C-alpha positions as a Markdown table, in Angstrom:
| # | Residue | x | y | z |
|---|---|---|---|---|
| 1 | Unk | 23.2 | -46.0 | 154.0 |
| 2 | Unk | 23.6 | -46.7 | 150.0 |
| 3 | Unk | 25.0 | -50.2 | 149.4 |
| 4 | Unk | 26.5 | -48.6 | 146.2 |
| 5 | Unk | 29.1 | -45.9 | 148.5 |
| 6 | Unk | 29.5 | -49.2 | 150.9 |
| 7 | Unk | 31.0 | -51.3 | 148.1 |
| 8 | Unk | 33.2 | -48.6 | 147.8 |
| 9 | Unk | 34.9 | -48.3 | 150.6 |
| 10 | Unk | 37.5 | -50.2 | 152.5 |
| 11 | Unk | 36.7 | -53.5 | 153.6 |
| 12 | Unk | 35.8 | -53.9 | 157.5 |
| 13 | Unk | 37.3 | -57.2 | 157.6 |
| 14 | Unk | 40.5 | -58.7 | 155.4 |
| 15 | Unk | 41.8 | -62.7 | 156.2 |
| 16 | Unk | 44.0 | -64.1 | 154.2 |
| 17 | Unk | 44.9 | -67.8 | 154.0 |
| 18 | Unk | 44.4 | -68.2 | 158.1 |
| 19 | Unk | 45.5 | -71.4 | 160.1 |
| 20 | Unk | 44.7 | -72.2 | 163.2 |
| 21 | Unk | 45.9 | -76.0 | 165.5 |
| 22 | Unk | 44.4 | -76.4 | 168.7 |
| 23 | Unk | 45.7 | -79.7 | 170.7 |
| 24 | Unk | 47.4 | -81.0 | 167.4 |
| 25 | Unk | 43.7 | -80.5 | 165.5 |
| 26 | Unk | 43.4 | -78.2 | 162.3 |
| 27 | Unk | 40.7 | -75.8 | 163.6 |
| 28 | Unk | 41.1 | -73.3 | 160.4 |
| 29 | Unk | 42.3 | -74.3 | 157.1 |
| 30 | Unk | 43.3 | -71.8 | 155.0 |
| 31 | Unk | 40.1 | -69.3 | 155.7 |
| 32 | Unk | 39.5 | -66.6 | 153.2 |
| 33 | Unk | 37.0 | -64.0 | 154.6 |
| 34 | Unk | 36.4 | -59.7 | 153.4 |
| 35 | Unk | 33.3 | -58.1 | 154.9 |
| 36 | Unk | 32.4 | -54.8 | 153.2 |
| 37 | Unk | 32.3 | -51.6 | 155.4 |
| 38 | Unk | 28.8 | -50.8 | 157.1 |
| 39 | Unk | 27.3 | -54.6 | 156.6 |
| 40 | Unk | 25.3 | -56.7 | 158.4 |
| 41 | Unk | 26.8 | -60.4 | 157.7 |
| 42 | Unk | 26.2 | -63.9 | 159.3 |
| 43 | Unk | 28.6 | -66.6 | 160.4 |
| 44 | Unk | 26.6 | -69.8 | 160.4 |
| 45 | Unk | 28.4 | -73.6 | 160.6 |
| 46 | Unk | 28.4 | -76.9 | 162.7 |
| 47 | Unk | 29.2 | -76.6 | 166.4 |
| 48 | Unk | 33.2 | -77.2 | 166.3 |
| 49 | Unk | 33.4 | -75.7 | 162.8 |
| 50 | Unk | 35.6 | -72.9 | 163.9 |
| 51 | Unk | 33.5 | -69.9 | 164.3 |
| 52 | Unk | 34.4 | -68.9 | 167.8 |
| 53 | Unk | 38.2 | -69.2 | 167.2 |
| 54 | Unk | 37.8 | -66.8 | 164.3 |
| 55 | Unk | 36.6 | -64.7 | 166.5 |
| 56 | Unk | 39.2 | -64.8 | 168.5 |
| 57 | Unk | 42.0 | -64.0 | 166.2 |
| 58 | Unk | 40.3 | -61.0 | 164.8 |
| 59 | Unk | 40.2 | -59.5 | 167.9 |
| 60 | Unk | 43.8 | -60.7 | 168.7 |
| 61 | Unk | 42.8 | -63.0 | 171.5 |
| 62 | Unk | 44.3 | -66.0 | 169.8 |
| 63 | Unk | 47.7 | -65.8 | 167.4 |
| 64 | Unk | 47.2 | -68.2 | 164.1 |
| 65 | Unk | 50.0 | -70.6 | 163.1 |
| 66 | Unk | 50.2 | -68.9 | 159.5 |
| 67 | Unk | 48.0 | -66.1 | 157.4 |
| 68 | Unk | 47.1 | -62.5 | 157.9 |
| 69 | Unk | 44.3 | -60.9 | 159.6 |
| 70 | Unk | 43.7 | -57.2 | 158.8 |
| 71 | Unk | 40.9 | -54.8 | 160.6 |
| 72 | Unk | 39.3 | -51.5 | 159.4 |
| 73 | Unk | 41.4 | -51.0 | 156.5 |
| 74 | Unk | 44.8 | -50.3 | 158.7 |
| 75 | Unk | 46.1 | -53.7 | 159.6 |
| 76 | Unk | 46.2 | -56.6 | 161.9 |
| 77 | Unk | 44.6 | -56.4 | 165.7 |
| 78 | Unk | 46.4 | -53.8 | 168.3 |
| 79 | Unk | 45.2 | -52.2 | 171.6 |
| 80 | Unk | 44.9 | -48.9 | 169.7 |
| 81 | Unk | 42.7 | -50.3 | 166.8 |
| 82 | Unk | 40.6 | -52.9 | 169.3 |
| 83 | Unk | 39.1 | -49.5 | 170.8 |
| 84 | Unk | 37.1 | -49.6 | 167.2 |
| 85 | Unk | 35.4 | -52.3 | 167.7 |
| 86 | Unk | 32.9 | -53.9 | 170.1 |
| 87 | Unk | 32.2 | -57.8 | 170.9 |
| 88 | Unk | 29.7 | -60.0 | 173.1 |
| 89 | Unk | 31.3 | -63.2 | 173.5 |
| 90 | Unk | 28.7 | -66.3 | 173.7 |
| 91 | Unk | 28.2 | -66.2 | 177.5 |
| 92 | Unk | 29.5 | -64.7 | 180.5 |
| 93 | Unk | 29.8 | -66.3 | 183.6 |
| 94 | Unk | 29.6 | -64.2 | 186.7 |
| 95 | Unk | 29.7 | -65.3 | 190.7 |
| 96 | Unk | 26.7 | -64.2 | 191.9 |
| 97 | Unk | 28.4 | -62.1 | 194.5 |
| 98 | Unk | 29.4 | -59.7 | 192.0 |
| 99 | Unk | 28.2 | -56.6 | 193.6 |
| 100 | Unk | 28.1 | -54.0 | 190.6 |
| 101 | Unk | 24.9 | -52.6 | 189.2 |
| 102 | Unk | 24.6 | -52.6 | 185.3 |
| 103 | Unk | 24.9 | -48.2 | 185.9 |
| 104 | Unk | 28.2 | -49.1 | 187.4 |
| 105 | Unk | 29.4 | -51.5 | 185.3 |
| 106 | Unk | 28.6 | -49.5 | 182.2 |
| 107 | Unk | 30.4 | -46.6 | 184.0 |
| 108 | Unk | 33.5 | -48.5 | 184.3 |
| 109 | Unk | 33.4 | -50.0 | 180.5 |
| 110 | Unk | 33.1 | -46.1 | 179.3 |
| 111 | Unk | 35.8 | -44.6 | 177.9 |
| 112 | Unk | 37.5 | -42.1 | 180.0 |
| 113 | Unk | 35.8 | -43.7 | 182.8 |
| 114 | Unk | 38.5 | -42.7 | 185.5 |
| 115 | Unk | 36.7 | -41.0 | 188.7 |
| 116 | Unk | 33.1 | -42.3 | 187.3 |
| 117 | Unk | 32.2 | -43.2 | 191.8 |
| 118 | Unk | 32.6 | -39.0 | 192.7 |
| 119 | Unk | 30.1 | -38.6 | 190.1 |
| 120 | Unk | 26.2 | -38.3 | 190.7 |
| 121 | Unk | 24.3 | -41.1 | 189.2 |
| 122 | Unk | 22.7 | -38.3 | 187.2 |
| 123 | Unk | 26.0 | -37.2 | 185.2 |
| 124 | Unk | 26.7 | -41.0 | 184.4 |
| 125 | Unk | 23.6 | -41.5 | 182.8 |
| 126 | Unk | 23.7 | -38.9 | 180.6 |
| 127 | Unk | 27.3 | -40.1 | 179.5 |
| 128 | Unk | 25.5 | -43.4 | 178.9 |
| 129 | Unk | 21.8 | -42.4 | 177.4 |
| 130 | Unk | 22.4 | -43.6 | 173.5 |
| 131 | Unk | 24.2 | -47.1 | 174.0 |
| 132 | Unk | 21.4 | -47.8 | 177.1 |
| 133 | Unk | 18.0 | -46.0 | 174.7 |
| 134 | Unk | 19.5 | -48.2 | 172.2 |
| 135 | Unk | 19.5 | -51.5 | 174.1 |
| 136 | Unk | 16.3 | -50.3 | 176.0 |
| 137 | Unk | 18.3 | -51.3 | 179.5 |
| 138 | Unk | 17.4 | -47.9 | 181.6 |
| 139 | Unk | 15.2 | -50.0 | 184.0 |
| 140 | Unk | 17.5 | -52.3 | 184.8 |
| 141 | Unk | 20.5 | -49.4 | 185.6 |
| 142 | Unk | 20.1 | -49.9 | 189.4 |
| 143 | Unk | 20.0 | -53.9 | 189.2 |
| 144 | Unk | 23.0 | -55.8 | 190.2 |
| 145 | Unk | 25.0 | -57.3 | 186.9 |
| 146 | Unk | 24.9 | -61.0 | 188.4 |
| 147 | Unk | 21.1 | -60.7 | 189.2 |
| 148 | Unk | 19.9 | -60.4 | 185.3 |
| 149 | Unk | 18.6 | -63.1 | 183.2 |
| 150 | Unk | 20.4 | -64.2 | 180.5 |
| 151 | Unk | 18.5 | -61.9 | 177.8 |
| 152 | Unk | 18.9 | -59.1 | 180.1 |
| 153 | Unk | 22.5 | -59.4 | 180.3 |
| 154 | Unk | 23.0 | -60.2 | 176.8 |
| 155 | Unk | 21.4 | -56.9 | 176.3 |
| 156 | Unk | 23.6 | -55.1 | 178.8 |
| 157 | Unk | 26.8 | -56.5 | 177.8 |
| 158 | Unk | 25.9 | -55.4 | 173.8 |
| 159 | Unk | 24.9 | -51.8 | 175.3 |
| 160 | Unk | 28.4 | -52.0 | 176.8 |
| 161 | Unk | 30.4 | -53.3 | 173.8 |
| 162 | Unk | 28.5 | -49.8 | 172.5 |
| 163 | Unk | 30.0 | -47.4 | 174.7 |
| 164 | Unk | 33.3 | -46.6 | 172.4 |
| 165 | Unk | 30.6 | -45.9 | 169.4 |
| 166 | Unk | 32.5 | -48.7 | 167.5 |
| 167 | Unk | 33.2 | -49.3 | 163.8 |
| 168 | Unk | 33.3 | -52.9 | 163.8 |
| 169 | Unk | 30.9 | -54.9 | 166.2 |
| 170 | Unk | 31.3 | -58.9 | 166.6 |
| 171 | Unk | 28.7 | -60.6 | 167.6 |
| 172 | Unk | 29.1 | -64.2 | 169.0 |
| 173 | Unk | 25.8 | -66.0 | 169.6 |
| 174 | Unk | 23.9 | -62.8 | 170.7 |
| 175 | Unk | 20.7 | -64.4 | 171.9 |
| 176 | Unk | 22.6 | -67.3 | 174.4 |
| 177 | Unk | 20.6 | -67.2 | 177.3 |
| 178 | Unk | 17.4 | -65.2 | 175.5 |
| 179 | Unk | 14.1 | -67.0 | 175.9 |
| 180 | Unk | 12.8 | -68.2 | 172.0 |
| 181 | Unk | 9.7 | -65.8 | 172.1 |
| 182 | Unk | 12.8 | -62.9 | 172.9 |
| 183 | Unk | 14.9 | -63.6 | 170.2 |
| 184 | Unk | 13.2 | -62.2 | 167.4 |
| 185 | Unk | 13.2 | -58.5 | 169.0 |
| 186 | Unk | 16.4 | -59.1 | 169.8 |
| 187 | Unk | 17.8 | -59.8 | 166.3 |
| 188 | Unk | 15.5 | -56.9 | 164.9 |
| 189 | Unk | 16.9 | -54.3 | 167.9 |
| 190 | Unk | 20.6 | -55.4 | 166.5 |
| 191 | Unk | 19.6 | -54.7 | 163.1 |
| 192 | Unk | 17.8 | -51.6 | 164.0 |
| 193 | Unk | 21.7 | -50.4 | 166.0 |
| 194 | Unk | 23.3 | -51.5 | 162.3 |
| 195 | Unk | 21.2 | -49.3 | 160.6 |
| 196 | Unk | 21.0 | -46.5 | 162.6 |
| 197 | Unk | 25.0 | -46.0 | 163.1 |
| 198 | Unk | 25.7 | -47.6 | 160.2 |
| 199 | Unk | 28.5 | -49.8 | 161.6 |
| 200 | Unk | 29.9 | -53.2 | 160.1 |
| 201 | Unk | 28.1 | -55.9 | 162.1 |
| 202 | Unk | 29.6 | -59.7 | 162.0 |
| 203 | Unk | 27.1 | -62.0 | 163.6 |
| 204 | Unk | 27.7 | -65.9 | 164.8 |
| 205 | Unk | 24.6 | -67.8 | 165.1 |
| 206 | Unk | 22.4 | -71.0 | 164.9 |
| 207 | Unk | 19.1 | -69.8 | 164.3 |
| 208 | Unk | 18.6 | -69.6 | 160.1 |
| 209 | Unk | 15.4 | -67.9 | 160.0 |
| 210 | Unk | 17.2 | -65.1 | 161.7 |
| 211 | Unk | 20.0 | -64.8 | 159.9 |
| 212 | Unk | 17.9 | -65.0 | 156.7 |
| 213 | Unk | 15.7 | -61.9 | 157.5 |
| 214 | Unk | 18.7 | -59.4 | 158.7 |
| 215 | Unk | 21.8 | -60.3 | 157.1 |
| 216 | Unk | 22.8 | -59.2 | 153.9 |
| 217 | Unk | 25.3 | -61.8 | 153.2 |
| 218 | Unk | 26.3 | -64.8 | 155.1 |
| 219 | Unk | 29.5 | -67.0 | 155.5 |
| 220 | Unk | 29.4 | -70.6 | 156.1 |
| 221 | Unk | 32.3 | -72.3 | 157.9 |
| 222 | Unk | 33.4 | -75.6 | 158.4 |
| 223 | Unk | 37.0 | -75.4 | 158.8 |
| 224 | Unk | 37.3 | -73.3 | 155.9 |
| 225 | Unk | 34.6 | -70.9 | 154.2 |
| 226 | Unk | 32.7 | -73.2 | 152.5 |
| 227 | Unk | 30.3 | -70.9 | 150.7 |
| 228 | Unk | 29.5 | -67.0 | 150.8 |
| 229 | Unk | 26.7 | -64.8 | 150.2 |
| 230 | Unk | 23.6 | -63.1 | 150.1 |
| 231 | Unk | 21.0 | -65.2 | 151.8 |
| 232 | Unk | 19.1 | -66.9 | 149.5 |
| 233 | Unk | 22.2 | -68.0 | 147.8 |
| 234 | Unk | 24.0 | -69.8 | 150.6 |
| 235 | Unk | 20.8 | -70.9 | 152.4 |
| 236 | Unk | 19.8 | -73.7 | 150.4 |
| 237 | Unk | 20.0 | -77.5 | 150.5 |
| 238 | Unk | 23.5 | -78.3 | 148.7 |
| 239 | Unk | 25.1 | -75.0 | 150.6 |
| 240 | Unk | 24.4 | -76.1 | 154.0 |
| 241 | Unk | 24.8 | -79.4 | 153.0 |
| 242 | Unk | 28.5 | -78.6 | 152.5 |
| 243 | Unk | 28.4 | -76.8 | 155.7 |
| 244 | Unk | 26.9 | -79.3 | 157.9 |
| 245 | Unk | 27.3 | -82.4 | 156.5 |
| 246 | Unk | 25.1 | -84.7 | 154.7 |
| 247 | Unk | 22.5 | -85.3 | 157.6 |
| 248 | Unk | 21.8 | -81.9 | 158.0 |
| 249 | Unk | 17.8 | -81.0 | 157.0 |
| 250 | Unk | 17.9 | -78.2 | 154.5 |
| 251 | Unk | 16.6 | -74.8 | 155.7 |
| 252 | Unk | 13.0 | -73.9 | 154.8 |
| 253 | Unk | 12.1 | -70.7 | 154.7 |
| 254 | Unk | 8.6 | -69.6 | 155.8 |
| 255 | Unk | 7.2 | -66.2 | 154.3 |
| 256 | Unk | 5.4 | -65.2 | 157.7 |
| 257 | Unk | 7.7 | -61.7 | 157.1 |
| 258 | Unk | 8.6 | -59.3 | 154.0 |
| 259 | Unk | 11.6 | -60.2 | 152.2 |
| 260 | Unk | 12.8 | -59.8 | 148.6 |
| 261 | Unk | 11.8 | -62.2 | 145.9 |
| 262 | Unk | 13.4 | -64.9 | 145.3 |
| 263 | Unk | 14.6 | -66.2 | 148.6 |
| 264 | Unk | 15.7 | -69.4 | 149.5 |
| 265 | Unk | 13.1 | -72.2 | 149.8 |
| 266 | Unk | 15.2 | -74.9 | 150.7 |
| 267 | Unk | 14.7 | -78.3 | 149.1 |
């Protein structure tokens, strides 16, 4: 998709001026965030710094004490709108005597999933080929949920947040769980879902060199946004600095992969 005709339409994500106490503490102060339509973006920051609770109030999970959130250019969080966007919260604890298979529990995520257990296994799979191609999770249809590793579920719960072909997908810590040799297919199969559906993609995570080679712009919270945007702006000693605080080791990036001149060295 041109980044020219993205610019140009309505922003995916509006927040104005947002404040959020938890216990008595100032979580947000005053946060100021618009993501373009059809981007791939990056929420980086300090454990505690916020990002999570962010999350939250865009998708309406937690009310702020005062500013404005609005979503997909027609206003703040409802049931209706929510059905727009997809999220995979950091982890997700299950007993292990949850019985469902990943077919089954994909069934019952699908929309218009009502009388899914009359159907055969057949019909429900082709209701659910694109979101499970996608994620590559066809072998594990007839595993049960609680039996996965942690990458494998990551990658079934995304395939799920799929399902309602969404306009807005948030991403909170995707790889938890994912072994490190995993993580870099896993980043470049989320990138490769962005591209082909062309949907706004908001993205919380820790690992730099990741968020370097996908995103095209990144927001660093602490409280408040302390910097914004495109990689090799933000990611560089005196910008994560602010993020992070003053111990924090600059990022250095390696040029092992492709990437447009003049990226961000660190110092």
């Amino acid at each position: 998709m041109d980044i020219a005709f993205r610019s140009r339409r309505p922003p995916a994500i509006e927040v104005q001026d947002l404040q959020v106490r938890l216990g008595g503490n100032p979580i947000l102060r005053g946060v100021r965030l618009r993501v373009e339509a059809g981007r791939m973006v990056a929420l980086i920051g300090p454990n505690g710094s916020g990002k999570t609770t962010l999350l939250r109030c865009l998708l309406g999970l937690h009310r702020p004490d005062s500013g404005s959130v609005r979503l997909l250019d027609e206003g703040p969080p409802t049931p209706h709108l929510l059905r727009r966007v997809g999220y995979v919260p950091q982890r997700l604890q299950l007993d292990p005597s949850f019985m469902l298979t990943v077919r089954e529990f994909l069934a019952i995520r699908r929309p218009g999933s009502s009388g899914w257990f009359w159907r055969p296994s057949r019909f429900v799979d082709e209701q659910l080929h694109t979101a499970v191609a996608e994620m590559d999770v066809t072998r594990l249809l007839d595993r049960p949920v609680a039996g996965l590793s942690g990458g494998q579920l990551q990658r079934v719960l995304i395939c799920s947040s799929l399902l309602n072909d969404p306009d807005l997908l948030l991403l909170d810590e995707p790889t938890a769980g994912v072994d490190t040799p995993g993580e870099e297919d896993f980043y470049g199969l989320i990138a490769e879902v962005h591209r082909r559906r062309g949907l706004t993609v908001v993205l919380v995570s820790h690992d730099l060199s990741m968020v370097y080679r996908h995103a095209s712009r990144v927001y660093a919270l602490n409280g408040v946004i302390c910097c914004e945007g495109a990689p090799e702006e933000v990611m560089n000693a005196e910008s994560l600095r602010q993020a992070y605080g003053i111990h924090f080791t600059p990022y250095h990036h390696h040029h092992h992969h492709h990437h447009p001149a003049g990226g961000a060295h660190g110092a």
